[in-house]
Amino acid sequence: MEILVCVKRVPDTSENEIEINKDGSDIERDDLVYSVNEWDNYAVEEAIQIRDNVGGSVTVVSVGDEDAEEVVRREMAMGADKGILLSDNAFEGSDGRGIANILKAEVAKGEYDLVLTGAQADDGAGQVGGMLAAMLDWPYASLVNSLEVVDDKTIKVGREIAGGNLEMNEIDLPCVLSIQTGINEPRYVGIRGIRKVASIDIPVHGAGDLGITPEAVGESGAKVKRIDYFTPELGEGAEILEGSTDEIIEKLIELLKAKGGIK
Amino acid sequence: MTQPVFAYIVYEDGVADDTALEMLTAAAKLNPDASISAIVAGSGAGLDAVCNEIAASYAQVWKIDNEALAYVNAEVLRGMLARILPQGCIVLAAHDHFGMDLAAGLSNKLDAAYLPDAVDFEGIENGKLKAVREEYGGQVSTHVLCDISKGAVVTLRPGSFAPDESKSAGGQVLDKTADAMEGGLPGGARRFLEVVAAEVGDVDITKSEILVSVGRGIEDEDNLEIVSDLAEAMGADVSCSRPIVDAKWLEKARQVGTSGQTVKPKVYLALGISGSFQHIGGIKGAPFIVAINKNSRAPIFQIADVGIVDDILDFVPELTDKINEIKG
Ligand SMILES: Cc1cc2nc3c(=O)[nH]c(=O)nc-3n(C[C@H](O)[C@H](O)[C@H](O)COP(=O)(O)OP(=O)(O)OC[C@H]3O[C@@H](n4cnc5c(N)ncnc54)[C@H](O)[C@@H]3O)c2cc1C
Ligand SMILES: Nc1ncnc2c1ncn2[C@@H]1O[C@H](COP(=O)(O)O)[C@@H](O)[C@H]1O
């Protein structure tokens, strides 16, 4: 099975507290630690497991600037066979539709049976996979949390719905799936693994290579544009307990007792 | 501007989802002058019951009734909606496991803009809708402008718009099945098989009165002991956020949230949980919420009653000791 996995480089929210810059035009990017979008690691792990079971190859692709190369390389260290970076000044400022358009052009250059994305990325949109499928006119299933290859034309997927129940579907290949966390346990990548793939060449494809008209993507093609960042006014918000740890604990125990929180 | 607005309504066991009335508020906020219709798809008596229920709130209800929709597969529905929706309209859906399956691709089929997970609207200017979204798990908010001049599909975060309970529409139900089925049943490349129920665990946290809930902030599986010690001292059960289940540190039945359990405790202690809407969506019945988090700006502090900014690895053992000391 030929599998393409779409991965995005994002600020790592477990390593950073996200702050807004002075004029609200962006988040504070100095000293941010970036990593692969959490969901995408599960997608790559799933692709590797499928390949190891039924054969084929795994390609990872990312749309981004030259820094995105590091996440492609990291996923190759996990075990993906190939990596591709889609990068061009014309891609800057793309909305979800633009990203899907760029990815679609890359998909069209290959012969993939399966395209995987994460369920969502840092802006919580969850849009690229569904758009990509619609553009390719391939079937789509989101929030996939179990996957079984039936034969070379069909797979069986479980979509996670309310309450953690699984909606089982049979779906024809080629198709696009968005992968939900928990479907597997992504393997650990150590420094040694990264070193092994350090010198592998990662091709970069730009608008010209992909046959994309620059106006269709980037700022100019975007129908949805972020205009600023802000901190919402916190309605009531929590009463923050202050003082020494002993004082805080004393106050907290008093409150818990009053609310029936200590049996 | 008079772009018609449609709200896609999901239902279960013949009852419309809570978001049905929230979308009504959202639609009115989007454009008070627009005509607002509901679309409901399914089959059988449950569908008719929902259509009648919804007609009290929406002036028009479009019904799609087909056996193939006894369980609504988004792939099938998307094809049907693309056939019947007028060009340039605005479609609303909930940003939940169904909306996420349906909406992005629908926007392509309608050649419309897609605005995912909106939490508020701030008006339309020059064909552009100004909306509020959140990023980074709710750590920051953003204003976005969405060009809706050629139509738009917008998903709304459940619980973000107040329900419109007025029920004064006295609407009518229109059967759109024939139009939706014209050309045959779409979406055949994905076939619904069955729903497999989540495993039942050894505790039922939906019945717990006190929950000590742990999130990614616990950092390591071995540290879970400090959480169970605290729960024991308080007479509470242990629940958790999704990453703890993903890591297989606790069983799925202990996960609180939209893809886990809906809990209704009296007291909810959130330890190292950031407060994503999917997590908070599983807490009902307005419990007394205490959040302990080392990031003073974690979104959980917006909904907690009491907050403590500290490292749980230091704070929790001290709290446990003190409670045990008092209990003697
Ligand atoms: C369709 C869908 C359904 C989902 N369903 C659910 C669901 O049902 N339930 C659910 O929980 N999630 C669900 N999620 C995931 C959700 O989006 C979040 O990713 C998740 O809730 C984050 O969990 P968390 O708060 O534990 O982790 P994080 O967001 O990583 O937060 C960890 C927090 O711990 C704090 N912290 C770190 N170290 C310490 C320390 N030593 N002391 C104190 N604080 C510390 C950090 O400041 C941070 O605020 C779903 C996602 C999707 C896409
Ligand atoms: N710049 C990008 N490059 C490659 N894949 C992306 C990019 N942005 C989003 N994706 C894919 O789409 C998924 C969902 O992201 P989003 O739709 O932006 O929430 C991610 O998990 C990735 O698989």
JSON list of C-alpha atoms in Angstrom, two decimals, chain B residues 72-174:
[
{"chain": "B", "resi": 72, "resn": "VAL", "atom": "CA", "xyz": [-26.47, 9.12, 9.11]},
{"chain": "B", "resi": 73, "resn": "ASN", "atom": "CA", "xyz": [-23.18, 8.61, 7.29]},
{"chain": "B", "resi": 74, "resn": "ALA", "atom": "CA", "xyz": [-21.61, 12.02, 6.59]},
{"chain": "B", "resi": 75, "resn": "GLU", "atom": "CA", "xyz": [-20.35, 10.85, 3.22]},
{"chain": "B", "resi": 76, "resn": "VAL", "atom": "CA", "xyz": [-23.90, 10.10, 2.07]},
{"chain": "B", "resi": 77, "resn": "LEU", "atom": "CA", "xyz": [-25.39, 13.23, 3.60]},
{"chain": "B", "resi": 78, "resn": "ARG", "atom": "CA", "xyz": [-22.73, 15.49, 2.08]},
{"chain": "B", "resi": 79, "resn": "GLY", "atom": "CA", "xyz": [-23.67, 14.33, -1.39]},
{"chain": "B", "resi": 80, "resn": "MET", "atom": "CA", "xyz": [-27.36, 14.94, -0.69]},
{"chain": "B", "resi": 81, "resn": "LEU", "atom": "CA", "xyz": [-26.84, 18.41, 0.77]},
{"chain": "B", "resi": 82, "resn": "ALA", "atom": "CA", "xyz": [-24.71, 19.43, -2.20]},
{"chain": "B", "resi": 83, "resn": "ARG", "atom": "CA", "xyz": [-27.71, 18.65, -4.39]},
{"chain": "B", "resi": 84, "resn": "ILE", "atom": "CA", "xyz": [-30.36, 20.55, -2.49]},
{"chain": "B", "resi": 85, "resn": "LEU", "atom": "CA", "xyz": [-28.67, 23.58, -0.93]},
{"chain": "B", "resi": 86, "resn": "PRO", "atom": "CA", "xyz": [-29.03, 26.82, -2.90]},
{"chain": "B", "resi": 87, "resn": "GLN", "atom": "CA", "xyz": [-25.88, 28.49, -4.18]},
{"chain": "B", "resi": 88, "resn": "GLY", "atom": "CA", "xyz": [-24.42, 31.11, -1.89]},
{"chain": "B", "resi": 89, "resn": "CYS", "atom": "CA", "xyz": [-26.22, 30.00, 1.27]},
{"chain": "B", "resi": 90, "resn": "ILE", "atom": "CA", "xyz": [-24.73, 29.75, 4.74]},
{"chain": "B", "resi": 91, "resn": "VAL", "atom": "CA", "xyz": [-24.73, 26.35, 6.41]},
{"chain": "B", "resi": 92, "resn": "LEU", "atom": "CA", "xyz": [-24.31, 25.92, 10.15]},
{"chain": "B", "resi": 93, "resn": "ALA", "atom": "CA", "xyz": [-23.41, 22.68, 11.90]},
{"chain": "B", "resi": 94, "resn": "ALA", "atom": "CA", "xyz": [-22.04, 21.75, 15.32]},
{"chain": "B", "resi": 95, "resn": "HIS", "atom": "CA", "xyz": [-18.26, 21.37, 15.61]},
{"chain": "B", "resi": 96, "resn": "ASP", "atom": "CA", "xyz": [-18.50, 17.85, 16.99]},
{"chain": "B", "resi": 97, "resn": "HIS", "atom": "CA", "xyz": [-17.60, 14.38, 15.73]},
{"chain": "B", "resi": 98, "resn": "PHE", "atom": "CA", "xyz": [-20.33, 14.59, 13.10]},
{"chain": "B", "resi": 99, "resn": "GLY", "atom": "CA", "xyz": [-19.78, 18.18, 11.99]},
{"chain": "B", "resi": 100, "resn": "MET", "atom": "CA", "xyz": [-16.05, 17.52, 11.70]},
{"chain": "B", "resi": 101, "resn": "ASP", "atom": "CA", "xyz": [-16.84, 14.62, 9.38]},
{"chain": "B", "resi": 102, "resn": "LEU", "atom": "CA", "xyz": [-19.31, 16.52, 7.21]},
{"chain": "B", "resi": 103, "resn": "ALA", "atom": "CA", "xyz": [-18.45, 20.18, 6.99]},
{"chain": "B", "resi": 104, "resn": "ALA", "atom": "CA", "xyz": [-15.00, 20.77, 5.52]},
{"chain": "B", "resi": 105, "resn": "GLY", "atom": "CA", "xyz": [-15.70, 18.66, 2.44]},
{"chain": "B", "resi": 106, "resn": "LEU", "atom": "CA", "xyz": [-19.19, 20.13, 2.12]},
{"chain": "B", "resi": 107, "resn": "SER", "atom": "CA", "xyz": [-17.67, 23.58, 1.75]},
{"chain": "B", "resi": 108, "resn": "ASN", "atom": "CA", "xyz": [-15.70, 22.32, -1.26]},
{"chain": "B", "resi": 109, "resn": "LYS", "atom": "CA", "xyz": [-18.77, 20.75, -2.81]},
{"chain": "B", "resi": 110, "resn": "LEU", "atom": "CA", "xyz": [-20.65, 24.05, -2.42]},
{"chain": "B", "resi": 111, "resn": "ASP", "atom": "CA", "xyz": [-17.62, 26.08, -3.50]},
{"chain": "B", "resi": 112, "resn": "ALA", "atom": "CA", "xyz": [-18.09, 28.05, -0.30]},
{"chain": "B", "resi": 113, "resn": "ALA", "atom": "CA", "xyz": [-15.75, 29.26, 2.43]},
{"chain": "B", "resi": 114, "resn": "TYR", "atom": "CA", "xyz": [-15.23, 27.09, 5.50]},
{"chain": "B", "resi": 115, "resn": "LEU", "atom": "CA", "xyz": [-15.09, 28.57, 8.97]},
{"chain": "B", "resi": 116, "resn": "PRO", "atom": "CA", "xyz": [-14.47, 25.87, 11.57]},
{"chain": "B", "resi": 117, "resn": "ASP", "atom": "CA", "xyz": [-15.20, 25.96, 15.31]},
{"chain": "B", "resi": 118, "resn": "ALA", "atom": "CA", "xyz": [-16.52, 29.52, 15.65]},
{"chain": "B", "resi": 119, "resn": "VAL", "atom": "CA", "xyz": [-17.29, 30.59, 19.22]},
{"chain": "B", "resi": 120, "resn": "ASP", "atom": "CA", "xyz": [-18.84, 34.00, 18.47]},
{"chain": "B", "resi": 121, "resn": "PHE", "atom": "CA", "xyz": [-19.84, 36.34, 15.65]},
{"chain": "B", "resi": 122, "resn": "GLU", "atom": "CA", "xyz": [-19.18, 40.07, 15.54]},
{"chain": "B", "resi": 123, "resn": "GLY", "atom": "CA", "xyz": [-21.12, 41.13, 12.45]},
{"chain": "B", "resi": 124, "resn": "ILE", "atom": "CA", "xyz": [-20.76, 41.23, 8.68]},
{"chain": "B", "resi": 125, "resn": "GLU", "atom": "CA", "xyz": [-18.87, 43.95, 6.83]},
{"chain": "B", "resi": 126, "resn": "ASN", "atom": "CA", "xyz": [-18.48, 44.09, 3.06]},
{"chain": "B", "resi": 127, "resn": "GLY", "atom": "CA", "xyz": [-19.36, 40.45, 2.57]},
{"chain": "B", "resi": 128, "resn": "LYS", "atom": "CA", "xyz": [-17.01, 39.34, 5.31]},
{"chain": "B", "resi": 129, "resn": "LEU", "atom": "CA", "xyz": [-18.11, 37.71, 8.52]},
{"chain": "B", "resi": 130, "resn": "LYS", "atom": "CA", "xyz": [-16.10, 38.66, 11.58]},
{"chain": "B", "resi": 131, "resn": "ALA", "atom": "CA", "xyz": [-15.92, 35.74, 13.96]},
{"chain": "B", "resi": 132, "resn": "VAL", "atom": "CA", "xyz": [-14.07, 34.67, 17.09]},
{"chain": "B", "resi": 133, "resn": "ARG", "atom": "CA", "xyz": [-12.10, 31.42, 17.25]},
{"chain": "B", "resi": 134, "resn": "GLU", "atom": "CA", "xyz": [-9.60, 29.91, 19.64]},
{"chain": "B", "resi": 135, "resn": "GLU", "atom": "CA", "xyz": [-6.17, 28.41, 18.99]},
{"chain": "B", "resi": 136, "resn": "TYR", "atom": "CA", "xyz": [-3.64, 26.35, 20.93]},
{"chain": "B", "resi": 137, "resn": "GLY", "atom": "CA", "xyz": [-6.24, 24.50, 22.94]},
{"chain": "B", "resi": 138, "resn": "GLY", "atom": "CA", "xyz": [-7.97, 27.71, 24.03]},
{"chain": "B", "resi": 139, "resn": "GLN", "atom": "CA", "xyz": [-4.81, 29.47, 25.23]},
{"chain": "B", "resi": 140, "resn": "VAL", "atom": "CA", "xyz": [-5.45, 32.41, 22.87]},
{"chain": "B", "resi": 141, "resn": "SER", "atom": "CA", "xyz": [-8.41, 33.81, 20.96]},
{"chain": "B", "resi": 142, "resn": "THR", "atom": "CA", "xyz": [-8.41, 35.26, 17.47]},
{"chain": "B", "resi": 143, "resn": "HIS", "atom": "CA", "xyz": [-10.65, 37.40, 15.27]},
{"chain": "B", "resi": 144, "resn": "VAL", "atom": "CA", "xyz": [-11.00, 36.04, 11.77]},
{"chain": "B", "resi": 145, "resn": "LEU", "atom": "CA", "xyz": [-12.61, 37.48, 8.65]},
{"chain": "B", "resi": 146, "resn": "CYS", "atom": "CA", "xyz": [-14.39, 34.96, 6.49]},
{"chain": "B", "resi": 147, "resn": "ASP", "atom": "CA", "xyz": [-15.42, 35.90, 2.96]},
{"chain": "B", "resi": 148, "resn": "ILE", "atom": "CA", "xyz": [-18.99, 34.64, 2.82]},
{"chain": "B", "resi": 149, "resn": "SER", "atom": "CA", "xyz": [-19.94, 36.42, -0.42]},
{"chain": "B", "resi": 150, "resn": "LYS", "atom": "CA", "xyz": [-20.12, 33.07, -2.25]},
{"chain": "B", "resi": 151, "resn": "GLY", "atom": "CA", "xyz": [-21.57, 31.20, 0.69]},
{"chain": "B", "resi": 152, "resn": "ALA", "atom": "CA", "xyz": [-20.02, 29.55, 3.72]},
{"chain": "B", "resi": 153, "resn": "VAL", "atom": "CA", "xyz": [-20.10, 26.44, 5.85]},
{"chain": "B", "resi": 154, "resn": "VAL", "atom": "CA", "xyz": [-19.59, 27.34, 9.51]},
{"chain": "B", "resi": 155, "resn": "THR", "atom": "CA", "xyz": [-19.21, 24.92, 12.40]},
{"chain": "B", "resi": 156, "resn": "LEU", "atom": "CA", "xyz": [-20.08, 26.22, 15.85]},
{"chain": "B", "resi": 157, "resn": "ARG", "atom": "CA", "xyz": [-18.51, 25.14, 19.08]},
{"chain": "B", "resi": 158, "resn": "PRO", "atom": "CA", "xyz": [-21.21, 23.39, 21.14]},
{"chain": "B", "resi": 159, "resn": "GLY", "atom": "CA", "xyz": [-22.22, 25.44, 24.17]},
{"chain": "B", "resi": 160, "resn": "SER", "atom": "CA", "xyz": [-20.84, 28.74, 22.82]},
{"chain": "B", "resi": 161, "resn": "PHE", "atom": "CA", "xyz": [-24.16, 30.29, 21.82]},
{"chain": "B", "resi": 162, "resn": "ALA", "atom": "CA", "xyz": [-27.06, 30.45, 24.29]},
{"chain": "B", "resi": 163, "resn": "PRO", "atom": "CA", "xyz": [-30.02, 28.28, 23.28]},
{"chain": "B", "resi": 164, "resn": "ASP", "atom": "CA", "xyz": [-33.03, 30.16, 21.90]},
{"chain": "B", "resi": 165, "resn": "GLU", "atom": "CA", "xyz": [-35.89, 28.63, 23.88]},
{"chain": "B", "resi": 166, "resn": "SER", "atom": "CA", "xyz": [-38.65, 30.92, 22.57]},
{"chain": "B", "resi": 167, "resn": "LYS", "atom": "CA", "xyz": [-40.14, 28.20, 20.33]},
{"chain": "B", "resi": 168, "resn": "SER", "atom": "CA", "xyz": [-42.38, 30.72, 18.60]},
{"chain": "B", "resi": 169, "resn": "ALA", "atom": "CA", "xyz": [-41.71, 29.91, 14.95]},
{"chain": "B", "resi": 170, "resn": "GLY", "atom": "CA", "xyz": [-44.70, 27.70, 14.19]},
{"chain": "B", "resi": 171, "resn": "GLY", "atom": "CA", "xyz": [-42.76, 26.48, 11.21]},
{"chain": "B", "resi": 172, "resn": "GLN", "atom": "CA", "xyz": [-43.60, 24.04, 8.47]},
{"chain": "B", "resi": 173, "resn": "VAL", "atom": "CA", "xyz": [-41.91, 20.81, 7.45]},
{"chain": "B", "resi": 174, "resn": "LEU", "atom": "CA", "xyz": [-40.94, 20.37, 3.79]}
]
